[in-house]
C-alpha positions as a printed Julia matrix, in Angstrom:
171×3 Matrix{Float64}:
   5.42   7.31   -6.94
   8.02   9.74   -8.27
   8.77  11.08   -4.79
   9.26   7.55   -3.46
  11.61   6.65   -6.32
  13.64   9.82   -5.82
  13.88   9.28   -2.06
  14.92   5.67   -2.6
  17.63   6.86   -4.98
  18.97   9.36   -2.47
  19.01   6.91    0.45
  20.25   3.76   -1.24
  22.2    5.02   -4.26
  20.55   3.2    -7.13
  16.86   2.89   -7.8
  17.1    0.96  -11.04
  17.62  -2.45   -9.54
  14.54  -2.0    -7.32
  12.39  -0.11   -9.83
  10.55  -3.24  -10.93
   9.77  -4.2    -7.35
   8.54  -0.73   -6.41
   6.36  -0.32   -9.5
   5.05  -3.9    -9.25
   4.04  -3.39   -5.65
   2.25  -0.18   -6.58
   0.31  -2.11   -9.22
  -0.38  -4.92   -6.73
  -1.72  -2.31   -4.32
  -4.01  -0.95   -7.04
  -5.36  -4.45   -7.71
  -5.8   -5.21   -4.01
  -7.52  -1.9    -3.31
  -9.86  -2.39   -6.24
 -10.62  -5.95   -5.2
 -11.37  -5.01   -1.59
 -13.57  -2.11   -2.68
 -15.29  -4.37   -5.21
 -16.2   -6.81   -2.47
 -17.42  -4.02   -0.2
 -19.41  -2.1    -2.83
 -22.6   -4.18   -2.55
 -22.69  -3.49    1.2
 -21.89   0.23    1.0
 -24.95   2.26    1.85
 -23.29   5.67    1.48
 -20.52   5.53   -1.14
 -20.12   9.32   -1.12
 -19.21   9.28    2.56
 -16.71   6.5     1.95
 -15.25   8.52   -0.92
 -14.71  11.41    1.51
 -12.9    9.08    3.91
 -10.7    7.69    1.14
  -9.93  11.21   -0.06
  -9.02  12.07    3.52
  -6.52   9.21    3.46
  -5.14  10.63    0.23
  -4.67  13.97    1.99
  -2.71  12.33    4.81
  -0.59   9.88    2.8
   1.65  12.5     1.13
   2.29  13.99    4.58
   3.41  10.59    5.82
   6.17  10.36    3.21
   8.3   13.29    4.46
   7.97  11.96    8.0
   9.22   8.54    6.9
  12.04  10.05    4.84
  13.08  12.34    7.7
  13.11   9.41   10.13
  15.29   7.34    7.81
  17.65  10.28    7.19
  17.87  11.43   10.8
  18.36   8.01   12.35
  20.23   5.93    9.78
  21.0    3.17   12.29
  17.35   2.93   13.38
  16.39   0.99   10.3
  18.86  -1.5     8.85
  19.5   -0.63    5.17
  18.22  -4.0     3.95
  14.95  -3.47    5.82
  14.53  -0.05    4.23
  15.34  -1.33    0.76
  13.3   -4.51    0.89
  10.42  -3.64    3.22
   9.86   0.05    3.95
  10.27   1.6     0.5
   8.41  -1.18   -1.33
   5.61  -0.91    1.27
   5.06   2.8     0.56
   3.89   2.38   -3.06
   1.88  -0.71   -2.05
  -0.12   1.44    0.38
  -0.46   4.27   -2.16
  -1.65   1.81   -4.78
  -4.18   0.28   -2.38
  -5.7    3.66   -1.59
  -5.79   4.58   -5.29
  -7.37   1.29   -6.35
  -9.94   1.57   -3.6
 -10.73   5.15   -4.6
 -11.07   4.22   -8.29
 -13.66   1.55   -7.54
 -15.67   3.82   -5.24
 -15.58   6.63   -7.83
 -16.84   4.22  -10.48
 -19.67   3.15   -8.17
 -20.72   6.75   -7.54
 -20.51   7.62  -11.23
 -22.43   4.49  -12.26
 -25.41   5.49  -10.11
 -25.72   8.78  -11.97
 -24.95   7.64  -15.52
 -26.4    5.7   -18.38
 -24.32   2.56  -18.18
 -21.23   0.67  -17.18
 -19.35   1.36  -20.41
 -19.7    5.12  -20.12
 -18.85   5.01  -16.45
 -15.73   2.93  -16.99
 -14.58   5.18  -19.82
 -15.17   8.4   -17.89
 -13.54   7.25  -14.67
 -10.6    5.62  -16.45
 -10.12   8.68  -18.66
 -10.08  10.97  -15.63
  -7.61   8.61  -13.93
  -5.28   8.63  -16.93
  -5.46  12.41  -17.26
  -4.68  12.89  -13.57
  -1.83  10.38  -13.71
  -0.33  12.05  -16.77
  -0.54  15.55  -15.33
   0.75  14.36  -11.96
   3.73  12.57  -13.47
   4.7   15.55  -15.61
   4.18  18.18  -12.94
   5.86  16.26  -10.14
   8.9   14.99  -12.02
   9.54  17.94  -14.34
   8.52  20.9   -12.19
   7.59  20.39   -8.55
  10.44  18.21   -7.29
  13.19  20.13   -9.18
  11.79  23.54   -8.2
  10.46  22.92   -4.71
  12.05  19.72   -3.43
  10.52  16.57   -2.0
   8.88  17.88    1.16
   7.07  20.86   -0.43
   5.97  18.59   -3.29
   4.4   16.22   -0.79
   2.68  19.16    0.88
   1.4   20.35   -2.52
   0.01  16.86   -3.23
  -1.72  16.86    0.13
  -3.24  20.28   -0.52
  -4.4   19.22   -3.98
  -6.11  16.21   -2.45
  -7.61  18.49    0.19
  -9.13  20.62   -2.57
 -10.61  17.45   -4.09
 -11.98  16.51   -0.67
 -13.66  19.91   -0.36
 -15.06  19.66   -3.9
 -16.52  16.22   -3.15
 -17.95  17.43    0.15
 -19.77  20.41   -1.35
 -21.03  18.67   -4.48
């Protein structure tokens, strides 16, 4: 989210007037991803395998961002500015939110199978989500982007997700 906001700022000059749209679409993506996963959960025979696939998508998504940013920067006439402002950049957090919401629901399903109840599962998964969000926001905005830049930060996010993919695969 922070990388998308920063890139939007650098391409279009002011992120504040679109901040509500970008954040709202991220939240809409979370809700949509959770809803889709919730409908699929009863039919999922192997949730762990699906979790690996979703984590794979989370490895690829951060690598997509630099490609999109480079395309917009390299070929400014390729995408009309209004299309970038109103479609492309708002679509990026929508997709990220969808993947995250989908992942959250699948993680809750996996955790619920091995735990003592829905309340504990919800608390544990939500707590882990909040901790990860907090650490990610602080690390990305305060350290990674200022020290490394946007593209290496996206690569770092991809590698972090890859380590989570490996951990899920071997557990």
